[in-house]
mmCIF file of C-alpha atoms in Angstrom:
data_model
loop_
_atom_site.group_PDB
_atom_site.id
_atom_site.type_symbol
_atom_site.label_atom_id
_atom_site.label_comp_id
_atom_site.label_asym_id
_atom_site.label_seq_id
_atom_site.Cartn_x
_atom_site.Cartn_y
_atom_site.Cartn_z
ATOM 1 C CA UNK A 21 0.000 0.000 0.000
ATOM 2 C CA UNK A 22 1.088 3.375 -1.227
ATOM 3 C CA UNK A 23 2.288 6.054 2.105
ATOM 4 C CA UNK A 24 -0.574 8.285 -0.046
ATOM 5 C CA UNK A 25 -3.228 5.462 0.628
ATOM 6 C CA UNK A 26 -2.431 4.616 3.887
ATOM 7 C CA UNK A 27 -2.559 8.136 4.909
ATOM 8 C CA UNK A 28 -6.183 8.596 3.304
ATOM 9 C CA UNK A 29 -7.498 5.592 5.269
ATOM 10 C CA UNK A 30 -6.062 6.482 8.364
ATOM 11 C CA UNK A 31 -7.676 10.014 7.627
ATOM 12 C CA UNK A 32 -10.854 8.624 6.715
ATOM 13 C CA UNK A 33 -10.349 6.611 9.511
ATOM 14 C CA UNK A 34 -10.436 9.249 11.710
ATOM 15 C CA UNK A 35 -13.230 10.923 10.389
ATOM 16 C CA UNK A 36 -16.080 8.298 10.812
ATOM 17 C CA UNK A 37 -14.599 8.284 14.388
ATOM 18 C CA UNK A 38 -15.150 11.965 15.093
ATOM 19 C CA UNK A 39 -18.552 12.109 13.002
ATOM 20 C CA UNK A 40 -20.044 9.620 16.488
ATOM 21 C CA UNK A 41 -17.960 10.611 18.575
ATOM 22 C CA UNK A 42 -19.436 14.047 18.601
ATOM 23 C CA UNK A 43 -22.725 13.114 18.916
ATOM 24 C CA UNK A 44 -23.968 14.905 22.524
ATOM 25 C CA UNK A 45 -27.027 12.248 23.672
ATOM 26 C CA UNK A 46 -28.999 13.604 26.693
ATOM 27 C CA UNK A 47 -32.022 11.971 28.361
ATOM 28 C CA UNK A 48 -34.360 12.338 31.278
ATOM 29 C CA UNK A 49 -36.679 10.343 33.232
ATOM 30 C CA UNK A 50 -39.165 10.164 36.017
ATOM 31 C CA UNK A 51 -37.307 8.818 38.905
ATOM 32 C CA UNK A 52 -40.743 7.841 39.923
ATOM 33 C CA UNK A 53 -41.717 5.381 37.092
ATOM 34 C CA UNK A 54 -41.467 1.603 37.625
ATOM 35 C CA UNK A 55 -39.137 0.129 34.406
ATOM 36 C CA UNK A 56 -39.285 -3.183 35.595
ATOM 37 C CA UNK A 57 -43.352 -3.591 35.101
ATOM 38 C CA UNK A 58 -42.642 -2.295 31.405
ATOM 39 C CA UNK A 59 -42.414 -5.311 29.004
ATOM 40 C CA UNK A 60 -44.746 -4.018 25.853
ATOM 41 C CA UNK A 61 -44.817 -1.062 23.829
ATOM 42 C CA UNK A 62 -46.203 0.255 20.983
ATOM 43 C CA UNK A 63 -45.768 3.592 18.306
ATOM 44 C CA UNK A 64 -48.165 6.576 19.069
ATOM 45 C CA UNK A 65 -48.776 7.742 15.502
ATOM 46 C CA UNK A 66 -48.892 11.330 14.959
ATOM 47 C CA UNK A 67 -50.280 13.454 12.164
ATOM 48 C CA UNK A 68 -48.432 16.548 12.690
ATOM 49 C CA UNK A 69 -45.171 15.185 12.698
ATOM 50 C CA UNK A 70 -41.803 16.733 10.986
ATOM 51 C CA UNK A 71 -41.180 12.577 10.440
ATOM 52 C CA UNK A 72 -43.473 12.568 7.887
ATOM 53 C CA UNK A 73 -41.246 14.714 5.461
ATOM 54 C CA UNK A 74 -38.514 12.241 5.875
ATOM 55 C CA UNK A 75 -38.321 9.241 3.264
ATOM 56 C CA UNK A 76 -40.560 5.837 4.269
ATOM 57 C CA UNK A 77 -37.454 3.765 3.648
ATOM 58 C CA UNK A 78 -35.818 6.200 6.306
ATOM 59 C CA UNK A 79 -38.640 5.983 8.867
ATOM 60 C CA UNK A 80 -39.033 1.916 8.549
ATOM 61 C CA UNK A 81 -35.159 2.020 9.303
ATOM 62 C CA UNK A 82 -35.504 3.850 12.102
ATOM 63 C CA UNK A 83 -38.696 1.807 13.818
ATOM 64 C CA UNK A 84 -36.417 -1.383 13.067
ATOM 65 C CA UNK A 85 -33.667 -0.233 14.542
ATOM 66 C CA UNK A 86 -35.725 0.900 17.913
ATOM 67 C CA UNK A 87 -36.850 -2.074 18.249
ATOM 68 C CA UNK A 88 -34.083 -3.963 17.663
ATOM 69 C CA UNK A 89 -32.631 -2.144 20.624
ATOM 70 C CA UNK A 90 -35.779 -2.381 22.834
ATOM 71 C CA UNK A 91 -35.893 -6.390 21.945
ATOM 72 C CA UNK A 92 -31.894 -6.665 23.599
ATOM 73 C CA UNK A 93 -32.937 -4.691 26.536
ATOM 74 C CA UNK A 94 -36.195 -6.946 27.368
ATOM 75 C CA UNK A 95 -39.132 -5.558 25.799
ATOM 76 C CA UNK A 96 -41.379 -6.165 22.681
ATOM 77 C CA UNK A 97 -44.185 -5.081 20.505
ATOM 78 C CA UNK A 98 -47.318 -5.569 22.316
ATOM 79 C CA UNK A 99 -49.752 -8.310 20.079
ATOM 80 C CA UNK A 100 -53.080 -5.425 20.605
ATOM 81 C CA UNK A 101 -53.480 -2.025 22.016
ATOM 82 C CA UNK A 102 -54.938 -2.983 25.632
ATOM 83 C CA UNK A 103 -51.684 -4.951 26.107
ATOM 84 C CA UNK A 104 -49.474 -2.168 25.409
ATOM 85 C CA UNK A 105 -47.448 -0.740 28.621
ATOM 86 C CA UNK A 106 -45.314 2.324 26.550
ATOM 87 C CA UNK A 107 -46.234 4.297 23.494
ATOM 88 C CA UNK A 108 -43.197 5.388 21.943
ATOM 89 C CA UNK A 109 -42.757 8.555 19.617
ATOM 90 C CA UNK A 110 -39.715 10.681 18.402
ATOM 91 C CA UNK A 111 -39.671 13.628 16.483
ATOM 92 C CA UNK A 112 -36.974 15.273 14.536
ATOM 93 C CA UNK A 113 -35.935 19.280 13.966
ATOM 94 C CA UNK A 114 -32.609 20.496 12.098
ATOM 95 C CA UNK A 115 -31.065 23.635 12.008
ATOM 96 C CA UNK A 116 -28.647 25.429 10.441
ATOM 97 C CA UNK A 117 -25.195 26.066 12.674
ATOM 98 C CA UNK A 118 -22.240 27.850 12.104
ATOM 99 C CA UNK A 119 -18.943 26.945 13.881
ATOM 100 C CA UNK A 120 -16.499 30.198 14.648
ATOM 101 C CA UNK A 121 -12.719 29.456 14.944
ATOM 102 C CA UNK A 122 -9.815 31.684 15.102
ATOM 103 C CA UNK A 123 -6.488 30.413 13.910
ATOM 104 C CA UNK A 124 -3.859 32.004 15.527
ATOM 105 C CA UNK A 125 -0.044 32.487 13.807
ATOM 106 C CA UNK A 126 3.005 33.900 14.386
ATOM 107 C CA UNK A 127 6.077 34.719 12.659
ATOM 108 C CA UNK A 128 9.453 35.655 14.114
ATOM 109 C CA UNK A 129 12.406 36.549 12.073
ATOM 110 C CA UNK A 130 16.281 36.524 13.696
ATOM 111 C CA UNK A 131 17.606 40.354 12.680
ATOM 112 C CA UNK A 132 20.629 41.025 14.247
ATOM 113 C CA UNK A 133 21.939 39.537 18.287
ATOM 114 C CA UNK A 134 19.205 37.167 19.180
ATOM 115 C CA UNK A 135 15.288 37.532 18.145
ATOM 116 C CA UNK A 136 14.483 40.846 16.908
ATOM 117 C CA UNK A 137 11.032 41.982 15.202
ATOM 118 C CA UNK A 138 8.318 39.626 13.450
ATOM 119 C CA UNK A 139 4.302 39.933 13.627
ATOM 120 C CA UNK A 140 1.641 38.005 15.164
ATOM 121 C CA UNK A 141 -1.854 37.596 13.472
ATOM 122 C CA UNK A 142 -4.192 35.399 13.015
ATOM 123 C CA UNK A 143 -7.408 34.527 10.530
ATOM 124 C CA UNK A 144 -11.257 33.498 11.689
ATOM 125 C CA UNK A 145 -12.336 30.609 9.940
ATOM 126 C CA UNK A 146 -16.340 30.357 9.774
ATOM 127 C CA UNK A 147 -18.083 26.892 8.935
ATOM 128 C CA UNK A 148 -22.417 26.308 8.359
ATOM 129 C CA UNK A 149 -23.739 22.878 8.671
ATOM 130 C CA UNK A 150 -26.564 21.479 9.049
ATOM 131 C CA UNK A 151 -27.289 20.017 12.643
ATOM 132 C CA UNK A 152 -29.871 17.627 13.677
ATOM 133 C CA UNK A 153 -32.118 16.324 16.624
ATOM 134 C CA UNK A 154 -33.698 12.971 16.722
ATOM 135 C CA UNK A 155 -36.142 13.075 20.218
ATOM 136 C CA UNK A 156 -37.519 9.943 21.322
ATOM 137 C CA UNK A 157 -40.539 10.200 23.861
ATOM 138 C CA UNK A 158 -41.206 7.207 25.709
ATOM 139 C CA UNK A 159 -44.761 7.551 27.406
ATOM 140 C CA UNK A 160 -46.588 5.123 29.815
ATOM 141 C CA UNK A 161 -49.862 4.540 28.523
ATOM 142 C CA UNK A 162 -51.664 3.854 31.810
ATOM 143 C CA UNK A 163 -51.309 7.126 33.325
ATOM 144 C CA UNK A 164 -50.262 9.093 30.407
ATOM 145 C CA UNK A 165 -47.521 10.729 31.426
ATOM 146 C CA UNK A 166 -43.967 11.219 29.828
ATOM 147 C CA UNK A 167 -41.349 8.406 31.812
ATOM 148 C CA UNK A 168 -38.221 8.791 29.230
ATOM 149 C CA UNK A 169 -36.865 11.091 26.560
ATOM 150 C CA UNK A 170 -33.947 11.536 25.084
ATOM 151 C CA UNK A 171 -31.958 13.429 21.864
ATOM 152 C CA UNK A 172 -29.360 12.844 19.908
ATOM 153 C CA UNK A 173 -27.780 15.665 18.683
ATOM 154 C CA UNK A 174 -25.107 15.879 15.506
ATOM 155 C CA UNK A 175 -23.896 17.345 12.273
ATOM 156 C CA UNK A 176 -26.149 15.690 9.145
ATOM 157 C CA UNK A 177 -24.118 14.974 7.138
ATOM 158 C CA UNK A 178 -26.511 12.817 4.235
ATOM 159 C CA UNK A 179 -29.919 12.955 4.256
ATOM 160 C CA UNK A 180 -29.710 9.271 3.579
ATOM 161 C CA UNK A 181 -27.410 8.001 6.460
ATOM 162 C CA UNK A 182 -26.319 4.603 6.111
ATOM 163 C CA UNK A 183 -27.785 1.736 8.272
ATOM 164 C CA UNK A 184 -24.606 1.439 10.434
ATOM 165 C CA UNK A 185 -24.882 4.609 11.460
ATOM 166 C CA UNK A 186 -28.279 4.978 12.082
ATOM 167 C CA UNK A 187 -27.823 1.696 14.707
ATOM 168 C CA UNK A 188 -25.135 3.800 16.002
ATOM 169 C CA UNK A 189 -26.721 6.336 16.388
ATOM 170 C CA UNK A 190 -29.775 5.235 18.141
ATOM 171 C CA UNK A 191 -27.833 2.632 20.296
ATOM 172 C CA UNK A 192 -26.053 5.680 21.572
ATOM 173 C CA UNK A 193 -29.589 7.465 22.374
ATOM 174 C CA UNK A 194 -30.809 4.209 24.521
ATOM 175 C CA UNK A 195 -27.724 3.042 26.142
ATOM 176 C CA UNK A 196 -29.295 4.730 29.209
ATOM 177 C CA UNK A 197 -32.594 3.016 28.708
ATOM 178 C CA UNK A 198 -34.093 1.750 31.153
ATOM 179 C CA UNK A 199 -32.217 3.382 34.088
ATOM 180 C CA UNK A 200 -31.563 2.136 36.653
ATOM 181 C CA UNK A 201 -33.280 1.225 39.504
ATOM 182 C CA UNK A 202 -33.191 3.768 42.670
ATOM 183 C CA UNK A 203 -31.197 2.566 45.421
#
């Protein structure tokens, strides 16, 4: 392999890393709610949703991967409505960003005995992107009240993210779900 190629991969490399790595995931919960009686769920389907602008083939991938996620940590679909112990819902906003850095430099030249003279500057560099929020609501469907949410945060980067990092990415949003139990 060529030094040229092996310094593109590790580049690239590097890249993928620090697109998830980035990724700020927060959630909240009632400390109240009881996760261990939750075992079904089901999806709340909303009307006036910002989900319904993204592709189908986008949406099913996201539903799969949910409850892929939900199936590891113990729960499943419920079979019929009155069975159902969680609705589940997310919703999605973007927004355009801009990141602000200042690059500093200097430059010193040797005139005469020792270090004489030179300049300092520097350049601001300015950067838009696009940023994302994925929010997933997790409400229990007995009293009706919100027990879990959290959002995922990051740069989009495709509009059509591939599969890996959608799982990734949604992993990352329910590592913290359930929590755990109060002491």
């Amino acid at each position: 392999m060529s030094r040229t190629r092996l310094v593109a991969a590790i580049a690239g490399l590097i890249a993928v890393t620090a697109v998830f790595a980035w990724a700020k995931v927060i959630f909240d919960f009632d400390p109240n709610a009881d996760f261990s009686k939750y075992k079904t769920y089901g999806w709340l389907e909303r009307g006036d949703s910002i989900d319904e602008q993204l592709p189908e083939h986008l949406r099913i991938r996201l539903r799969r991967v949910t409850e892929d996620v939900l199936a590891e940590k113990g729960l499943e679909p419920a079979p019929a409505p009155p069975q159902t112990d969680l609705f589940l819902t997310y919703h999605f906003s973007a927004s355009q960003e801009f990141q602000v850095d200042y690059v500093p430099y200097s430059v010193y030249q040797p005139w005469g005995y020792g270090y004489w003279g030179g300049y300092a500057g520097g350049y601001t560099a300015v950067r838009a992107y696009d940023e994302g929020s994925l929010v997933l609501d997790i409400v229990d469907v007995r009293t009706h009240k919100l027990v879990w949410t959290g959002t995922v945060t990051k740069e989009i980067r495709s509009v059509n993210p591939p599969g890996k990092q959608i799982e990734k990415t949604i992993t990352k949003l329910l590592k913290n779900f359930p929590p755990p139990p109060p002491n």
